[in-house]
Amino acid sequence: MLSDVSPRGRMQILRWTTLGTLFCVVFAVSFNFLMFRDLGDPALTRALFSSAVVAFILAFPSFFYLSLKLRQLAKTNHRLNTIASLDGLTGCLTRRAFSSLVDDWLHGVGNPGETKGGSADRRPGTLLVIDADRFKSINDRFGHQCGDEALCVIAAAIRSSMRIDDLVGRLGGEEFGVFLPDTVDAGEIAERIRRKVETISFAPQECPHQLTVSIGGASVSGGSTFNHLYRLADERLYEAKRGGRNRVAVGPASSAAPALRLVTQNLASAS
């Protein structure tokens, strides 16, 4: 059983086993000393020695077994928590785990990355909502298995465009979320994600199919919540959809004008 435990875990098991056994031995010896100290030195010595031996024989394997089982339980719980926080298809965070981490960051609790200045209750960040364009046509034309493959390659493209401290989650269906801590102007990163998805070579059943995404984003320089940012980013997403899809609409949470300009610029460049 110890072969499945890391060196650090073995040290913890040894420490708790040693401390627990030592406590039991000291307790047993102290108790026998108080109970039999009037028997004289020979009898008292034998009583103290026997209590120490019996306590060691009983306590050491008991504490070792208990420590090992507690360690295995903690490892299992960690694995279950990890599985529960990840989307089984794409490997991205689930919506619940993603939104919780975003809220933690915005409230100065979590740590997607280290705080780079500013007070804990004014952490800046940007939430991007990314939606696969015309995704239903993939399922209808090629089947749901090919649709799942499309989601996986889109998720991989998103992750490859992110920084080490950024978060990515699957918000539901073909919708993904990206949170960029300490980033107020995220238009460049959003555009990088859009271009990365656009260049994916996706050919289900040997039929080339163009994958694109529309992206809406909201940036905040102070305290906010995931739900508030998501509502604003989702509104920007629909601006990008109405602008012709395969567009980016990102702006500060306090104003929609920058996002509208960005959509207009993309439309102008496409025409």
Coordinates of C-alpha atoms in Angstrom, one line a residue:
M1 CA 0.0 0.0 0.0
L2 CA 2.9 2.4 0.7
S3 CA 4.0 2.0 -2.9
D4 CA 1.1 4.2 -4.0
V5 CA 2.1 6.9 -1.5
S6 CA 4.4 9.8 -2.5
P7 CA 7.6 10.4 -0.5
R8 CA 6.0 13.5 1.1
G9 CA 3.0 11.4 2.1
R10 CA 5.2 8.7 3.6
M11 CA 6.9 11.3 5.8
Q12 CA 3.5 12.5 7.0
I13 CA 2.4 9.0 7.8
L14 CA 5.6 8.4 9.7
R15 CA 5.3 11.6 11.6
W16 CA 1.7 11.0 12.7
T17 CA 2.5 7.4 13.6
T18 CA 5.5 8.4 15.7
L19 CA 3.7 11.2 17.5
G20 CA 0.6 9.1 18.2
T21 CA 2.7 6.2 19.5
L22 CA 4.8 8.4 21.6
F23 CA 1.7 10.0 23.1
C24 CA 0.2 6.6 24.0
V25 CA 3.5 5.4 25.5
V26 CA 3.9 8.6 27.7
F27 CA 0.3 8.4 28.8
A28 CA 0.5 4.7 29.7
V29 CA 3.8 5.1 31.6
S30 CA 2.6 8.2 33.4
F31 CA -0.7 6.5 34.4
N32 CA 1.1 3.4 35.7
F33 CA 3.6 5.6 37.6
L34 CA 0.7 7.4 39.4
M35 CA -1.2 4.1 40.1
F36 CA 1.8 1.9 41.3
R37 CA 4.4 4.3 42.6
D38 CA 3.9 2.9 46.2
L39 CA 4.9 -0.7 45.1
G40 CA 8.6 -0.1 45.4
D41 CA 11.3 0.2 42.8
P42 CA 11.5 -3.3 41.3
A43 CA 7.7 -3.7 40.9
L44 CA 7.3 -0.1 39.7
T45 CA 10.1 -0.6 37.1
R46 CA 8.4 -3.7 35.7
A47 CA 5.0 -2.0 35.7
L48 CA 6.4 1.0 33.8
F49 CA 8.3 -1.2 31.3
S50 CA 5.4 -3.4 30.6
S51 CA 3.0 -0.5 30.1
A52 CA 5.5 1.1 27.6
V53 CA 5.9 -2.1 25.7
V54 CA 2.1 -2.9 25.6
A55 CA 1.3 0.7 24.6
F56 CA 3.9 0.6 21.8
I57 CA 2.7 -2.8 20.5
L58 CA -0.9 -1.6 20.3
A59 CA -0.4 2.0 19.3
F60 CA 2.2 1.8 16.5
P61 CA 0.4 -0.5 14.1
S62 CA -2.9 1.2 14.9
F63 CA -1.6 4.7 14.2
F64 CA 0.2 3.5 11.1
Y65 CA -2.9 1.9 9.7
L66 CA -5.1 4.9 10.6
S67 CA -2.6 7.4 9.1
L68 CA -2.3 5.4 5.9
K69 CA -6.1 5.1 5.5
L70 CA -6.5 8.9 6.2
R71 CA -3.9 9.7 3.6
Q72 CA -5.5 7.4 1.0
L73 CA -8.9 9.0 1.8
A74 CA -7.5 12.5 1.3
K75 CA -5.9 11.4 -2.0
T76 CA -9.2 9.9 -3.1
N77 CA -11.2 13.0 -2.1
H78 CA -8.7 15.2 -4.0
R79 CA -9.1 13.0 -7.1
L80 CA -12.9 13.2 -6.9
N81 CA -12.8 16.9 -6.5
T82 CA -10.6 17.2 -9.5
I83 CA -12.9 15.0 -11.6
A84 CA -15.9 17.0 -10.4
S85 CA -14.3 20.3 -11.4
L86 CA -13.4 19.2 -14.9
D87 CA -15.6 18.7 -17.9
G88 CA -15.4 15.1 -19.0
L89 CA -15.3 15.9 -22.7
T90 CA -13.0 18.9 -23.1
G91 CA -11.0 18.8 -19.9
C92 CA -11.9 22.4 -19.2
L93 CA -13.3 23.5 -15.9
T94 CA -17.0 23.0 -15.3
R95 CA -19.2 26.0 -15.2
R96 CA -19.6 25.7 -11.4
A97 CA -15.8 25.4 -10.8
F98 CA -15.0 28.2 -13.3
S99 CA -17.5 30.7 -11.9
S100 CA -16.4 29.9 -8.3
L101 CA -12.7 30.6 -9.1
V102 CA -13.7 33.8 -11.0
D103 CA -15.7 35.0 -8.0
D104 CA -12.9 34.1 -5.6
W105 CA -10.4 36.2 -7.7
L106 CA -12.8 39.2 -8.0
H107 CA -13.4 39.1 -4.2
G108 CA -9.7 38.9 -3.4
V109 CA -9.9 35.2 -2.2
G110 CA -8.8 32.9 -4.9
N111 CA -5.6 32.8 -6.8
P112 CA -5.7 32.1 -10.6
G113 CA -2.5 34.0 -10.5
E114 CA -0.7 36.2 -8.0
T115 CA -2.0 39.6 -7.4
K116 CA 0.1 42.2 -9.2
G117 CA -0.6 45.3 -7.2
G118 CA -3.9 46.9 -6.1
S119 CA -6.0 46.1 -3.1
A120 CA -7.6 42.7 -2.7
D121 CA -11.1 44.0 -3.3
R122 CA -10.2 45.8 -6.6
R123 CA -8.6 43.0 -8.6
P124 CA -9.0 43.7 -12.4
G125 CA -9.9 41.0 -14.9
T126 CA -11.7 40.2 -18.1
L127 CA -14.3 37.6 -18.8
L128 CA -14.6 36.3 -22.3
V129 CA -17.6 34.2 -23.5
I130 CA -16.8 32.2 -26.5
D131 CA -19.5 30.5 -28.6
A132 CA -18.9 28.2 -31.6
D133 CA -20.7 29.5 -34.7
R134 CA -23.4 27.5 -36.3
F135 CA -22.5 24.5 -34.2
K136 CA -25.9 22.8 -34.6
S137 CA -25.1 22.3 -38.3
I138 CA -22.1 20.1 -37.3
N139 CA -24.3 17.8 -35.2
D140 CA -27.0 17.8 -37.9
R141 CA -24.7 17.1 -40.8
F142 CA -22.0 14.8 -39.3
G143 CA -23.5 13.5 -36.0
H144 CA -22.9 14.3 -32.3
Q145 CA -19.6 12.4 -32.2
C146 CA -18.1 14.8 -34.7
G147 CA -19.7 17.6 -32.8
D148 CA -17.8 16.4 -29.7
E149 CA -14.6 16.3 -31.7
A150 CA -15.2 19.9 -32.8
L151 CA -15.6 21.0 -29.2
C152 CA -12.4 19.3 -28.2
V153 CA -10.3 20.9 -30.9
I154 CA -11.9 24.3 -30.1
A155 CA -11.1 23.9 -26.4
A156 CA -7.5 22.9 -27.3
A157 CA -7.2 26.0 -29.5
I158 CA -8.5 28.2 -26.7
R159 CA -6.0 26.8 -24.2
S160 CA -3.1 27.2 -26.6
S161 CA -3.9 30.9 -26.8
M162 CA -4.0 31.6 -23.1
R163 CA -1.4 32.6 -20.5
I164 CA -0.4 30.3 -17.7
D165 CA -2.6 32.0 -15.1
D166 CA -5.7 32.3 -17.2
L167 CA -8.8 30.1 -16.6
V168 CA -10.9 28.3 -19.2
G169 CA -14.2 26.6 -18.5
R170 CA -17.0 25.0 -20.5
L171 CA -20.1 27.0 -19.6
G172 CA -22.5 24.7 -21.4
G173 CA -23.1 23.2 -24.8
E174 CA -20.8 24.9 -27.3
E175 CA -20.1 27.9 -25.0
F176 CA -16.8 28.4 -23.3
G177 CA -15.6 31.0 -20.8
V178 CA -12.1 32.4 -20.4
F179 CA -11.1 34.6 -17.4
L180 CA -8.0 36.8 -17.7
P181 CA -6.9 38.0 -14.3
D182 CA -5.1 41.3 -14.1
T183 CA -6.2 42.1 -17.7
V184 CA -8.4 45.1 -18.5
D185 CA -7.9 45.3 -22.2
A186 CA -8.2 41.7 -23.5
G187 CA -9.1 42.4 -27.2
E188 CA -5.8 41.2 -28.4
I189 CA -6.1 37.8 -26.6
A190 CA -9.7 37.4 -27.7
E191 CA -8.6 38.1 -31.3
R192 CA -5.8 35.6 -31.0
I193 CA -8.3 32.9 -29.9
R194 CA -10.6 33.8 -32.8
R195 CA -7.8 33.5 -35.3
K196 CA -6.5 30.3 -33.8
V197 CA -10.0 28.6 -34.1
E198 CA -10.4 29.9 -37.6
T199 CA -7.2 28.2 -38.7
I200 CA -8.2 24.7 -37.3
S201 CA -8.1 22.0 -39.9
F202 CA -11.3 20.1 -39.2
A203 CA -12.5 17.5 -41.7
P204 CA -15.1 15.1 -40.2
Q205 CA -15.8 12.2 -42.5
E206 CA -13.2 13.7 -44.8
C207 CA -15.4 16.7 -45.5
P208 CA -13.6 20.0 -44.6
H209 CA -15.7 22.2 -42.3
Q210 CA -14.7 25.7 -41.3
L211 CA -14.8 26.2 -37.5
T212 CA -15.3 29.8 -36.2
V213 CA -16.2 31.4 -32.9
S214 CA -17.8 34.6 -31.8
I215 CA -16.4 36.2 -28.6
G216 CA -17.9 38.7 -26.2
G217 CA -16.0 40.1 -23.3
A218 CA -16.3 42.5 -20.4
S219 CA -13.4 43.9 -18.4
V220 CA -13.6 45.3 -14.9
S221 CA -11.0 47.3 -13.0
G222 CA -12.6 46.9 -9.6
G223 CA -14.8 44.6 -7.6
S224 CA -17.5 42.7 -9.5
T225 CA -19.1 39.2 -9.7
F226 CA -19.1 36.4 -12.2
N227 CA -22.8 36.7 -12.9
H228 CA -22.5 40.5 -13.5
L229 CA -19.5 40.0 -15.9
Y230 CA -21.2 37.1 -17.6
R231 CA -24.3 39.1 -18.3
L232 CA -22.3 41.9 -19.9
A233 CA -20.0 39.5 -21.8
D234 CA -23.0 37.6 -23.1
E235 CA -24.5 40.8 -24.4
R236 CA -21.3 41.6 -26.2
L237 CA -21.3 38.0 -27.6
Y238 CA -24.7 38.7 -29.2
E239 CA -23.3 41.9 -30.7
A240 CA -20.6 39.8 -32.4
K241 CA -23.2 37.3 -33.6
R242 CA -25.4 40.0 -35.0
G243 CA -22.3 41.5 -36.7
G244 CA -21.9 38.4 -38.8
R245 CA -20.3 35.9 -36.5
N246 CA -16.5 35.1 -36.3
R247 CA -16.2 38.4 -34.5
V248 CA -14.8 39.8 -31.3
A249 CA -16.7 42.3 -29.1
V250 CA -14.8 43.2 -26.0
G251 CA -15.0 46.3 -23.8
P252 CA -15.0 47.6 -20.3
A253 CA -18.0 46.7 -18.1
S254 CA -18.9 50.4 -17.7
S255 CA -19.5 51.0 -21.4
A256 CA -20.7 49.2 -24.5
A257 CA -19.2 51.7 -26.9
P258 CA -15.7 50.1 -27.3
A259 CA -17.2 46.7 -28.0
L260 CA -19.5 48.2 -30.7
R261 CA -16.5 49.9 -32.3
L262 CA -14.6 46.7 -32.4
V263 CA -17.4 44.9 -34.1
T264 CA -17.7 47.7 -36.6
Q265 CA -13.9 47.5 -37.3
N266 CA -14.1 43.8 -37.9
L267 CA -17.0 44.2 -40.3
A268 CA -15.2 46.9 -42.2
S269 CA -12.1 44.7 -42.5
A270 CA -14.1 41.8 -43.7
S271 CA -15.9 43.7 -46.4

